[in-house]
Amino acid sequence: MGRITARRRVTRLTVGGSRVVREDHLSVEEPLEIRVGGNSLAITMRTPGHDVDLAAGFLVSEGVIRRGDDFAAARYCVSAEGNSGADGTNTYNVLDVTLAAGVPAPDPSLERNFYMTSSCGLCGKASIDAVRTLSAYEVAGDRSTIDPALLITFPDILRAHQDVFEKTGGLHAAGLFDAATGELLVLREDVGRHNAVDKVVGWALKENRLPLRGTVLMVSGRASFELTQKASMAGIPVLAAVSAPSSLAVELAVELRMTLIGFLRGDSMVIYSGTERVREAQPAIEPAQASPLERETAGAR
């Protein structure tokens, strides 16, 4: 797993039972400084891997870029502020993005005053008003629908593809599904759920798939305001989570006419907004009752 996981000796203690010392796998958490044109924009605590996707998705979420052509290149560089090894080598924790010619640089007001922790992607915003970002893609007009029998399979598919979670038990996941076929298009893991979503959106940007009409974003944790906004910025009409949404997430989904689903577990779910996109479940078809004549004929055979 390289830099994605680390090994550590731990003691597993069972009250009234044994004390066992063994090696355990931990999810790696390291800072990533995102620069644009050499200027620092934000620092996020993330799990290394798919960093270019993460930076691209972050820029989509902030409204800086909206198409794959807007993103020209990205390269790792050595930081003079300590994000390099003791010998000055590149630790791959600073990523400098080059925007395409003609794409405006980020507004200086976007620069985060504080780093983003793995649990908070909005930390450092100057004000509540700055949190709200208008999307270039309207989801209200997306008329795609999904079969609930297909939707309830997504959590198990997501879990089955969480390779790093299987080792560590410590990562969030975000998966993008085709609403019509149920195909898993991409999955990303990270210690930060907002980072996992940014990595998915960044992948879609690089694949020139934005806006992501007719898709479902499935997340392994709760549905927050931030994840709802990130979905809207990518034009995703349906956000589903295995846990609960927040009140602000629901309010935003209602405002945007996005479908928001929580507690997607087993064979049930709670739809908080956009019920019209989830088709009516088809009742189970009972076997037809045989007529008396058919039963008599069958008994005579």
PDB file of C-alpha atoms in Angstrom:
ATOM      1  CA  MET A   1       0.000   0.000   0.000  1.00  0.00           C
ATOM      2  CA  GLY A   2       3.071   2.287   0.067  1.00  0.00           C
ATOM      3  CA  ARG A   3       2.386   5.589   1.809  1.00  0.00           C
ATOM      4  CA  ILE A   4      -1.335   4.872   2.139  1.00  0.00           C
ATOM      5  CA  THR A   5      -0.911   2.611   5.179  1.00  0.00           C
ATOM      6  CA  ALA A   6       1.650   2.356   7.973  1.00  0.00           C
ATOM      7  CA  ARG A   7       2.474  -0.440  10.410  1.00  0.00           C
ATOM      8  CA  ARG A   8       2.568  -0.001  14.157  1.00  0.00           C
ATOM      9  CA  ARG A   9       2.996  -2.358  17.105  1.00  0.00           C
ATOM     10  CA  VAL A  10      -0.143  -2.265  19.259  1.00  0.00           C
ATOM     11  CA  THR A  11      -1.517  -4.088  22.266  1.00  0.00           C
ATOM     12  CA  ARG A  12      -4.950  -5.657  21.951  1.00  0.00           C
ATOM     13  CA  LEU A  13      -6.493  -6.011  25.394  1.00  0.00           C
ATOM     14  CA  THR A  14      -9.609  -7.972  26.237  1.00  0.00           C
ATOM     15  CA  VAL A  15     -11.065  -7.153  29.677  1.00  0.00           C
ATOM     16  CA  GLY A  16     -10.984 -10.313  31.709  1.00  0.00           C
ATOM     17  CA  GLY A  17      -9.031 -12.008  28.950  1.00  0.00           C
ATOM     18  CA  SER A  18      -5.760 -11.798  27.076  1.00  0.00           C
ATOM     19  CA  ARG A  19      -3.260  -9.058  26.243  1.00  0.00           C
ATOM     20  CA  VAL A  20      -1.704  -9.582  22.814  1.00  0.00           C
ATOM     21  CA  VAL A  21       1.041  -7.498  21.194  1.00  0.00           C
ATOM     22  CA  ARG A  22       0.930  -7.506  17.408  1.00  0.00           C
ATOM     23  CA  GLU A  23       1.415  -5.349  14.315  1.00  0.00           C
ATOM     24  CA  ASP A  24      -1.512  -3.311  13.057  1.00  0.00           C
ATOM     25  CA  HIS A  25      -2.130  -1.283   9.902  1.00  0.00           C
ATOM     26  CA  LEU A  26      -2.944   2.416  10.221  1.00  0.00           C
ATOM     27  CA  SER A  27      -4.290   4.819   7.617  1.00  0.00           C
ATOM     28  CA  VAL A  28      -1.628   7.383   6.748  1.00  0.00           C
ATOM     29  CA  GLU A  29      -2.555  11.033   7.246  1.00  0.00           C
ATOM     30  CA  GLU A  30      -0.257  13.711   5.813  1.00  0.00           C
ATOM     31  CA  PRO A  31      -0.680  17.367   4.817  1.00  0.00           C
ATOM     32  CA  LEU A  32      -1.062  18.329   1.174  1.00  0.00           C
ATOM     33  CA  GLU A  33      -0.453  21.942   0.235  1.00  0.00           C
ATOM     34  CA  ILE A  34      -2.385  22.880  -2.907  1.00  0.00           C
ATOM     35  CA  ARG A  35      -0.867  25.719  -4.896  1.00  0.00           C
ATOM     36  CA  VAL A  36      -2.128  27.381  -8.063  1.00  0.00           C
ATOM     37  CA  GLY A  37       0.464  29.042 -10.249  1.00  0.00           C
ATOM     38  CA  GLY A  38       2.984  28.903  -7.407  1.00  0.00           C
ATOM     39  CA  ASN A  39       0.658  30.602  -4.910  1.00  0.00           C
ATOM     40  CA  SER A  40      -0.508  28.647  -1.881  1.00  0.00           C
ATOM     41  CA  LEU A  41      -4.271  28.143  -1.811  1.00  0.00           C
ATOM     42  CA  ALA A  42      -5.016  25.560   0.875  1.00  0.00           C
ATOM     43  CA  ILE A  43      -3.546  22.818   3.017  1.00  0.00           C
ATOM     44  CA  THR A  44      -5.593  19.696   3.632  1.00  0.00           C
ATOM     45  CA  MET A  45      -4.895  16.657   5.783  1.00  0.00           C
ATOM     46  CA  ARG A  46      -5.344  13.679   3.475  1.00  0.00           C
ATOM     47  CA  THR A  47      -4.388  10.100   2.727  1.00  0.00           C
ATOM     48  CA  PRO A  48      -1.669  10.199   0.037  1.00  0.00           C
ATOM     49  CA  GLY A  49      -2.764   8.906  -3.350  1.00  0.00           C
ATOM     50  CA  HIS A  50      -4.778  10.399  -6.227  1.00  0.00           C
ATOM     51  CA  ASP A  51      -3.507  13.819  -5.147  1.00  0.00           C
ATOM     52  CA  VAL A  52      -4.027  15.335  -8.603  1.00  0.00           C
ATOM     53  CA  ASP A  53      -7.659  14.164  -8.506  1.00  0.00           C
ATOM     54  CA  LEU A  54      -7.964  15.721  -5.048  1.00  0.00           C
ATOM     55  CA  ALA A  55      -6.583  19.079  -6.182  1.00  0.00           C
ATOM     56  CA  ALA A  56      -8.731  19.104  -9.324  1.00  0.00           C
ATOM     57  CA  GLY A  57     -11.877  18.221  -7.385  1.00  0.00           C
ATOM     58  CA  PHE A  58     -11.114  20.855  -4.772  1.00  0.00           C
ATOM     59  CA  LEU A  59     -10.837  23.511  -7.488  1.00  0.00           C
ATOM     60  CA  VAL A  60     -14.170  22.399  -8.940  1.00  0.00           C
ATOM     61  CA  SER A  61     -15.747  22.582  -5.477  1.00  0.00           C
ATOM     62  CA  GLU A  62     -14.433  26.122  -5.038  1.00  0.00           C
ATOM     63  CA  GLY A  63     -15.769  27.200  -8.440  1.00  0.00           C
ATOM     64  CA  VAL A  64     -12.291  27.909  -9.815  1.00  0.00           C
ATOM     65  CA  ILE A  65     -12.583  25.471 -12.739  1.00  0.00           C
ATOM     66  CA  ARG A  66     -15.473  23.614 -14.339  1.00  0.00           C
ATOM     67  CA  ARG A  67     -14.099  21.683 -17.348  1.00  0.00           C
ATOM     68  CA  GLY A  68     -11.214  19.318 -17.933  1.00  0.00           C
ATOM     69  CA  ASP A  69      -9.648  21.814 -20.334  1.00  0.00           C
ATOM     70  CA  ASP A  70      -9.363  24.336 -17.483  1.00  0.00           C
ATOM     71  CA  PHE A  71      -6.845  22.092 -15.710  1.00  0.00           C
ATOM     72  CA  ALA A  72      -3.546  22.206 -17.625  1.00  0.00           C
ATOM     73  CA  ALA A  73      -1.060  20.378 -15.382  1.00  0.00           C
ATOM     74  CA  ALA A  74       0.058  19.605 -11.848  1.00  0.00           C
ATOM     75  CA  ARG A  75       3.448  18.810 -10.400  1.00  0.00           C
ATOM     76  CA  TYR A  76       4.912  18.030  -7.003  1.00  0.00           C
ATOM     77  CA  CYS A  77       7.491  20.428  -5.674  1.00  0.00           C
ATOM     78  CA  VAL A  78       9.701  20.830  -2.622  1.00  0.00           C
ATOM     79  CA  SER A  79       8.459  23.289  -0.035  1.00  0.00           C
ATOM     80  CA  ALA A  80      10.728  25.713   1.765  1.00  0.00           C
ATOM     81  CA  GLU A  81       8.348  25.675   4.723  1.00  0.00           C
ATOM     82  CA  GLY A  82       9.089  22.173   5.932  1.00  0.00           C
ATOM     83  CA  ASN A  83       7.168  19.845   3.610  1.00  0.00           C
ATOM     84  CA  SER A  84      10.423  18.263   2.481  1.00  0.00           C
ATOM     85  CA  GLY A  85      12.685  15.644   3.944  1.00  0.00           C
ATOM     86  CA  ALA A  86      15.659  16.388   6.166  1.00  0.00           C
ATOM     87  CA  ASP A  87      17.907  16.061   3.124  1.00  0.00           C
ATOM     88  CA  GLY A  88      15.734  18.420   1.062  1.00  0.00           C
ATOM     89  CA  THR A  89      14.126  15.631  -0.938  1.00  0.00           C
ATOM     90  CA  ASN A  90      10.586  15.866  -2.246  1.00  0.00           C
ATOM     91  CA  THR A  91       8.049  14.361   0.154  1.00  0.00           C
ATOM     92  CA  TYR A  92       5.219  14.757  -2.372  1.00  0.00           C
ATOM     93  CA  ASN A  93       3.179  16.875   0.005  1.00  0.00           C
ATOM     94  CA  VAL A  94       3.123  20.050  -2.106  1.00  0.00           C
ATOM     95  CA  LEU A  95       1.229  20.066  -5.401  1.00  0.00           C
ATOM     96  CA  ASP A  96       1.338  23.041  -7.746  1.00  0.00           C
ATOM     97  CA  VAL A  97      -1.497  23.274 -10.289  1.00  0.00           C
ATOM     98  CA  THR A  98      -1.219  25.128 -13.579  1.00  0.00           C
ATOM     99  CA  LEU A  99      -4.477  26.420 -15.016  1.00  0.00           C
ATOM    100  CA  ALA A 100      -5.091  26.651 -18.734  1.00  0.00           C
ATOM    101  CA  ALA A 101      -4.419  29.913 -20.518  1.00  0.00           C
ATOM    102  CA  GLY A 102      -7.280  32.317 -20.013  1.00  0.00           C
ATOM    103  CA  VAL A 103      -8.617  30.665 -16.853  1.00  0.00           C
ATOM    104  CA  PRO A 104      -8.668  33.277 -14.067  1.00  0.00           C
ATOM    105  CA  ALA A 105      -6.555  32.570 -11.012  1.00  0.00           C
ATOM    106  CA  PRO A 106      -8.424  31.903  -7.763  1.00  0.00           C
ATOM    107  CA  ASP A 107      -9.733  34.974  -6.011  1.00  0.00           C
ATOM    108  CA  PRO A 108      -7.328  35.869  -3.166  1.00  0.00           C
ATOM    109  CA  SER A 109     -10.285  35.672  -0.768  1.00  0.00           C
ATOM    110  CA  LEU A 110     -10.348  31.904  -1.329  1.00  0.00           C
ATOM    111  CA  GLU A 111      -7.022  31.434   0.400  1.00  0.00           C
ATOM    112  CA  ARG A 112      -7.584  29.469   3.564  1.00  0.00           C
ATOM    113  CA  ASN A 113      -6.392  31.136   6.757  1.00  0.00           C
ATOM    114  CA  PHE A 114      -6.144  27.733   8.412  1.00  0.00           C
ATOM    115  CA  TYR A 115      -5.474  24.260   7.146  1.00  0.00           C
ATOM    116  CA  MET A 116      -8.330  21.852   6.454  1.00  0.00           C
ATOM    117  CA  THR A 117      -8.382  18.916   8.842  1.00  0.00           C
ATOM    118  CA  SER A 118      -9.461  15.460   7.739  1.00  0.00           C
ATOM    119  CA  SER A 119     -12.827  16.098   9.380  1.00  0.00           C
ATOM    120  CA  CYS A 120     -13.366  19.677   8.216  1.00  0.00           C
ATOM    121  CA  GLY A 121     -12.944  20.851   4.667  1.00  0.00           C
ATOM    122  CA  LEU A 122     -14.494  24.238   5.329  1.00  0.00           C
ATOM    123  CA  CYS A 123     -12.206  25.313   8.163  1.00  0.00           C
ATOM    124  CA  GLY A 124     -10.607  28.648   7.448  1.00  0.00           C
ATOM    125  CA  LYS A 125     -13.416  30.171   5.418  1.00  0.00           C
ATOM    126  CA  ALA A 126     -13.595  33.841   6.274  1.00  0.00           C
ATOM    127  CA  SER A 127     -17.359  33.902   6.834  1.00  0.00           C
ATOM    128  CA  ILE A 128     -20.544  31.859   6.612  1.00  0.00           C
ATOM    129  CA  ASP A 129     -21.352  33.594   3.320  1.00  0.00           C
ATOM    130  CA  ALA A 130     -18.053  32.370   1.885  1.00  0.00           C
ATOM    131  CA  VAL A 131     -19.077  28.771   2.499  1.00  0.00           C
ATOM    132  CA  ARG A 132     -21.839  28.920  -0.128  1.00  0.00           C
ATOM    133  CA  THR A 133     -20.525  28.455  -3.671  1.00  0.00           C
ATOM    134  CA  LEU A 134     -22.788  28.650  -6.694  1.00  0.00           C
ATOM    135  CA  SER A 135     -22.557  25.750  -9.114  1.00  0.00           C
ATOM    136  CA  ALA A 136     -22.141  26.098 -12.862  1.00  0.00           C
ATOM    137  CA  TYR A 137     -24.305  22.990 -13.235  1.00  0.00           C
ATOM    138  CA  GLU A 138     -27.969  22.967 -12.272  1.00  0.00           C
ATOM    139  CA  VAL A 139     -29.185  19.623 -10.936  1.00  0.00           C
ATOM    140  CA  ALA A 140     -32.870  20.602 -10.774  1.00  0.00           C
ATOM    141  CA  GLY A 141     -33.387  19.809 -14.459  1.00  0.00           C
ATOM    142  CA  ASP A 142     -31.772  16.361 -14.263  1.00  0.00           C
ATOM    143  CA  ARG A 143     -34.712  13.990 -14.741  1.00  0.00           C
ATOM    144  CA  SER A 144     -32.799  10.761 -14.273  1.00  0.00           C
ATOM    145  CA  THR A 145     -34.392   8.232 -11.937  1.00  0.00           C
ATOM    146  CA  ILE A 146     -33.168   5.162 -10.119  1.00  0.00           C
ATOM    147  CA  ASP A 147     -34.710   1.855  -9.127  1.00  0.00           C
ATOM    148  CA  PRO A 148     -34.631   1.513  -5.318  1.00  0.00           C
ATOM    149  CA  ALA A 149     -33.809  -2.184  -5.701  1.00  0.00           C
ATOM    150  CA  LEU A 150     -30.632  -1.105  -7.492  1.00  0.00           C
ATOM    151  CA  LEU A 151     -29.884   1.677  -5.021  1.00  0.00           C
ATOM    152  CA  ILE A 152     -29.806  -0.628  -1.993  1.00  0.00           C
ATOM    153  CA  THR A 153     -26.967  -2.624  -3.562  1.00  0.00           C
ATOM    154  CA  PHE A 154     -24.604   0.362  -3.573  1.00  0.00           C
ATOM    155  CA  PRO A 155     -23.425   0.233   0.084  1.00  0.00           C
ATOM    156  CA  ASP A 156     -22.273  -3.380  -0.248  1.00  0.00           C
ATOM    157  CA  ILE A 157     -20.546  -2.643  -3.558  1.00  0.00           C
ATOM    158  CA  LEU A 158     -18.831   0.380  -1.995  1.00  0.00           C
ATOM    159  CA  ARG A 159     -17.696  -1.654   1.006  1.00  0.00           C
ATOM    160  CA  ALA A 160     -16.425  -4.514  -1.160  1.00  0.00           C
ATOM    161  CA  HIS A 161     -14.140  -2.148  -3.063  1.00  0.00           C
ATOM    162  CA  GLN A 162     -12.653  -0.406  -0.007  1.00  0.00           C
ATOM    163  CA  ASP A 163      -9.259  -2.078  -0.153  1.00  0.00           C
ATOM    164  CA  VAL A 164      -7.521   0.207   2.348  1.00  0.00           C
ATOM    165  CA  PHE A 165     -10.452   0.194   4.787  1.00  0.00           C
ATOM    166  CA  GLU A 166     -10.203  -3.601   4.794  1.00  0.00           C
ATOM    167  CA  LYS A 167      -6.681  -3.273   6.196  1.00  0.00           C
ATOM    168  CA  THR A 168      -7.103  -0.287   8.512  1.00  0.00           C
ATOM    169  CA  GLY A 169     -10.778   0.268   9.264  1.00  0.00           C
ATOM    170  CA  GLY A 170      -9.981   3.979   9.198  1.00  0.00           C
ATOM    171  CA  LEU A 171     -10.934   5.490   5.856  1.00  0.00           C
ATOM    172  CA  HIS A 172     -14.010   7.098   4.343  1.00  0.00           C
ATOM    173  CA  ALA A 173     -15.083   6.181   0.841  1.00  0.00           C
ATOM    174  CA  ALA A 174     -16.967   7.908  -1.947  1.00  0.00           C
ATOM    175  CA  GLY A 175     -18.200   6.047  -4.995  1.00  0.00           C
ATOM    176  CA  LEU A 176     -19.818   7.309  -8.177  1.00  0.00           C
ATOM    177  CA  PHE A 177     -22.484   5.060  -9.682  1.00  0.00           C
ATOM    178  CA  ASP A 178     -24.401   5.135 -12.955  1.00  0.00           C
ATOM    179  CA  ALA A 179     -28.043   5.611 -11.949  1.00  0.00           C
ATOM    180  CA  ALA A 180     -29.379   3.591 -14.885  1.00  0.00           C
ATOM    181  CA  THR A 181     -27.127   0.534 -14.743  1.00  0.00           C
ATOM    182  CA  GLY A 182     -25.704   0.590 -11.213  1.00  0.00           C
ATOM    183  CA  GLU A 183     -22.148   0.433 -12.577  1.00  0.00           C
ATOM    184  CA  LEU A 184     -19.486   1.681 -10.172  1.00  0.00           C
ATOM    185  CA  LEU A 185     -17.633   4.300 -12.212  1.00  0.00           C
ATOM    186  CA  VAL A 186     -14.967   5.229  -9.670  1.00  0.00           C
ATOM    187  CA  LEU A 187     -14.214   4.862  -5.960  1.00  0.00           C
ATOM    188  CA  ARG A 188     -11.809   6.828  -3.814  1.00  0.00           C
ATOM    189  CA  GLU A 189     -10.800   6.471  -0.137  1.00  0.00           C
ATOM    190  CA  ASP A 190      -9.374   9.047   2.255  1.00  0.00           C
ATOM    191  CA  VAL A 191      -9.195   9.911   5.949  1.00  0.00           C
ATOM    192  CA  GLY A 192     -11.327  12.941   5.091  1.00  0.00           C
ATOM    193  CA  ARG A 193     -14.752  12.325   3.581  1.00  0.00           C
ATOM    194  CA  HIS A 194     -14.575  15.686   1.800  1.00  0.00           C
ATOM    195  CA  ASN A 195     -11.242  14.623   0.283  1.00  0.00           C
ATOM    196  CA  ALA A 196     -12.713  11.328  -0.925  1.00  0.00           C
ATOM    197  CA  VAL A 197     -15.474  13.247  -2.714  1.00  0.00           C
ATOM    198  CA  ASP A 198     -12.995  15.748  -4.176  1.00  0.00           C
ATOM    199  CA  LYS A 199     -10.956  12.832  -5.538  1.00  0.00           C
ATOM    200  CA  VAL A 200     -14.066  11.443  -7.251  1.00  0.00           C
ATOM    201  CA  VAL A 201     -14.959  14.840  -8.732  1.00  0.00           C
ATOM    202  CA  GLY A 202     -11.350  15.416  -9.800  1.00  0.00           C
ATOM    203  CA  TRP A 203     -11.329  12.073 -11.609  1.00  0.00           C
ATOM    204  CA  ALA A 204     -14.511  13.065 -13.426  1.00  0.00           C
ATOM    205  CA  LEU A 205     -13.027  16.445 -14.397  1.00  0.00           C
ATOM    206  CA  LYS A 206      -9.917  14.812 -15.866  1.00  0.00           C
ATOM    207  CA  GLU A 207     -12.143  12.353 -17.765  1.00  0.00           C
ATOM    208  CA  ASN A 208     -14.209  15.276 -19.145  1.00  0.00           C
ATOM    209  CA  ARG A 209     -17.385  13.866 -17.583  1.00  0.00           C
ATOM    210  CA  LEU A 210     -18.662  17.034 -15.905  1.00  0.00           C
ATOM    211  CA  PRO A 211     -21.492  17.656 -15.312  1.00  0.00           C
ATOM    212  CA  LEU A 212     -22.178  14.228 -13.828  1.00  0.00           C
ATOM    213  CA  ARG A 213     -25.787  13.894 -14.916  1.00  0.00           C
ATOM    214  CA  GLY A 214     -27.525  10.592 -14.304  1.00  0.00           C
ATOM    215  CA  THR A 215     -25.205   9.549 -11.480  1.00  0.00           C
ATOM    216  CA  VAL A 216     -25.392   8.772  -7.770  1.00  0.00           C
ATOM    217  CA  LEU A 217     -22.690   9.781  -5.297  1.00  0.00           C
ATOM    218  CA  MET A 218     -22.547   7.190  -2.503  1.00  0.00           C
ATOM    219  CA  VAL A 219     -20.621   8.065   0.677  1.00  0.00           C
ATOM    220  CA  SER A 220     -19.676   5.788   3.540  1.00  0.00           C
ATOM    221  CA  GLY A 221     -20.455   8.208   6.365  1.00  0.00           C
ATOM    222  CA  ARG A 222     -22.944  10.973   6.965  1.00  0.00           C
ATOM    223  CA  ALA A 223     -24.159  13.520   4.437  1.00  0.00           C
ATOM    224  CA  SER A 224     -22.964  16.974   5.461  1.00  0.00           C
ATOM    225  CA  PHE A 225     -23.665  20.411   3.986  1.00  0.00           C
ATOM    226  CA  GLU A 226     -20.219  20.354   2.416  1.00  0.00           C
ATOM    227  CA  LEU A 227     -20.671  17.026   0.649  1.00  0.00           C
ATOM    228  CA  THR A 228     -24.051  18.165  -0.674  1.00  0.00           C
ATOM    229  CA  GLN A 229     -22.463  21.304  -2.056  1.00  0.00           C
ATOM    230  CA  LYS A 230     -19.575  19.380  -3.618  1.00  0.00           C
ATOM    231  CA  ALA A 231     -22.073  17.079  -5.343  1.00  0.00           C
ATOM    232  CA  SER A 232     -23.959  20.075  -6.711  1.00  0.00           C
ATOM    233  CA  MET A 233     -20.758  21.692  -7.991  1.00  0.00           C
ATOM    234  CA  ALA A 234     -20.155  18.570 -10.096  1.00  0.00           C
ATOM    235  CA  GLY A 235     -23.765  18.382 -11.316  1.00  0.00           C
ATOM    236  CA  ILE A 236     -24.551  15.174  -9.395  1.00  0.00           C
ATOM    237  CA  PRO A 237     -28.340  14.835  -8.927  1.00  0.00           C
ATOM    238  CA  VAL A 238     -28.386  12.146  -6.204  1.00  0.00           C
ATOM    239  CA  LEU A 239     -26.362  11.954  -2.981  1.00  0.00           C
ATOM    240  CA  ALA A 240     -26.778   8.833  -0.837  1.00  0.00           C
ATOM    241  CA  ALA A 241     -25.216   8.074   2.532  1.00  0.00           C
ATOM    242  CA  VAL A 242     -25.231   5.122   4.899  1.00  0.00           C
ATOM    243  CA  SER A 243     -25.697   7.487   7.841  1.00  0.00           C
ATOM    244  CA  ALA A 244     -27.713  10.608   8.625  1.00  0.00           C
ATOM    245  CA  PRO A 245     -27.679  13.960   6.840  1.00  0.00           C
ATOM    246  CA  SER A 246     -27.336  17.244   8.702  1.00  0.00           C
ATOM    247  CA  SER A 247     -30.118  19.833   8.773  1.00  0.00           C
ATOM    248  CA  LEU A 248     -28.121  22.185   6.518  1.00  0.00           C
ATOM    249  CA  ALA A 249     -27.478  19.378   4.050  1.00  0.00           C
ATOM    250  CA  VAL A 250     -31.210  18.766   3.760  1.00  0.00           C
ATOM    251  CA  GLU A 251     -31.994  22.477   3.425  1.00  0.00           C
ATOM    252  CA  LEU A 252     -29.426  22.843   0.637  1.00  0.00           C
ATOM    253  CA  ALA A 253     -30.655  19.722  -1.172  1.00  0.00           C
ATOM    254  CA  VAL A 254     -34.230  21.010  -1.071  1.00  0.00           C
ATOM    255  CA  GLU A 255     -33.121  24.400  -2.365  1.00  0.00           C
ATOM    256  CA  LEU A 256     -31.150  22.819  -5.232  1.00  0.00           C
ATOM    257  CA  ARG A 257     -33.805  20.159  -5.910  1.00  0.00           C
ATOM    258  CA  MET A 258     -31.197  17.475  -5.401  1.00  0.00           C
ATOM    259  CA  THR A 259     -32.156  13.997  -4.225  1.00  0.00           C
ATOM    260  CA  LEU A 260     -30.692  13.361  -0.770  1.00  0.00           C
ATOM    261  CA  ILE A 261     -30.899   9.907   0.796  1.00  0.00           C
ATOM    262  CA  GLY A 262     -29.726   8.862   4.242  1.00  0.00           C
ATOM    263  CA  PHE A 263     -29.640   5.653   6.280  1.00  0.00           C
ATOM    264  CA  LEU A 264     -29.226   3.585   3.113  1.00  0.00           C
ATOM    265  CA  ARG A 265     -28.824   0.231   4.801  1.00  0.00           C
ATOM    266  CA  GLY A 266     -30.160  -3.233   4.114  1.00  0.00           C
ATOM    267  CA  ASP A 267     -33.378  -2.935   2.145  1.00  0.00           C
ATOM    268  CA  SER A 268     -34.439   0.509   3.376  1.00  0.00           C
ATOM    269  CA  MET A 269     -33.574   4.181   3.108  1.00  0.00           C
ATOM    270  CA  VAL A 270     -34.848   7.604   4.140  1.00  0.00           C
ATOM    271  CA  ILE A 271     -35.409  10.119   1.325  1.00  0.00           C
ATOM    272  CA  TYR A 272     -35.067  13.696   2.561  1.00  0.00           C
ATOM    273  CA  SER A 273     -35.336  15.538  -0.754  1.00  0.00           C
ATOM    274  CA  GLY A 274     -36.049  14.812  -4.414  1.00  0.00           C
ATOM    275  CA  THR A 275     -38.293  11.801  -3.884  1.00  0.00           C
ATOM    276  CA  GLU A 276     -39.372  11.905  -7.526  1.00  0.00           C
ATOM    277  CA  ARG A 277     -36.017  10.519  -8.689  1.00  0.00           C
ATOM    278  CA  VAL A 278     -36.477   7.294  -6.717  1.00  0.00           C
ATOM    279  CA  ARG A 279     -38.924   5.145  -8.612  1.00  0.00           C
ATOM    280  CA  GLU A 280     -41.745   3.294  -6.877  1.00  0.00           C
ATOM    281  CA  ALA A 281     -40.620  -0.096  -5.643  1.00  0.00           C
ATOM    282  CA  GLN A 282     -42.212  -2.920  -7.581  1.00  0.00           C
ATOM    283  CA  PRO A 283     -44.236  -5.285  -5.366  1.00  0.00           C
ATOM    284  CA  ALA A 284     -43.090  -8.865  -5.260  1.00  0.00           C
ATOM    285  CA  ILE A 285     -44.964 -10.999  -7.788  1.00  0.00           C
ATOM    286  CA  GLU A 286     -46.800 -13.843  -6.134  1.00  0.00           C
ATOM    287  CA  PRO A 287     -46.876 -17.135  -8.035  1.00  0.00           C
ATOM    288  CA  ALA A 288     -50.164 -17.542  -9.873  1.00  0.00           C
ATOM    289  CA  GLN A 289     -52.678 -19.815  -8.181  1.00  0.00           C
ATOM    290  CA  ALA A 290     -53.405 -22.950 -10.160  1.00  0.00           C
ATOM    291  CA  SER A 291     -56.994 -23.439 -11.185  1.00  0.00           C
ATOM    292  CA  PRO A 292     -58.920 -26.509  -9.914  1.00  0.00           C
ATOM    293  CA  LEU A 293     -58.730 -27.995 -13.412  1.00  0.00           C
ATOM    294  CA  GLU A 294     -54.935 -27.506 -13.534  1.00  0.00           C
ATOM    295  CA  ARG A 295     -54.532 -29.097 -10.094  1.00  0.00           C
ATOM    296  CA  GLU A 296     -56.697 -32.038 -11.137  1.00  0.00           C
ATOM    297  CA  THR A 297     -54.735 -32.467 -14.367  1.00  0.00           C
ATOM    298  CA  ALA A 298     -51.419 -32.291 -12.538  1.00  0.00           C
ATOM    299  CA  GLY A 299     -52.563 -34.920 -10.027  1.00  0.00           C
ATOM    300  CA  ALA A 300     -53.548 -37.296 -12.799  1.00  0.00           C
ATOM    301  CA  ARG A 301     -50.042 -37.291 -14.309  1.00  0.00           C
TER     302      ARG A 301
END
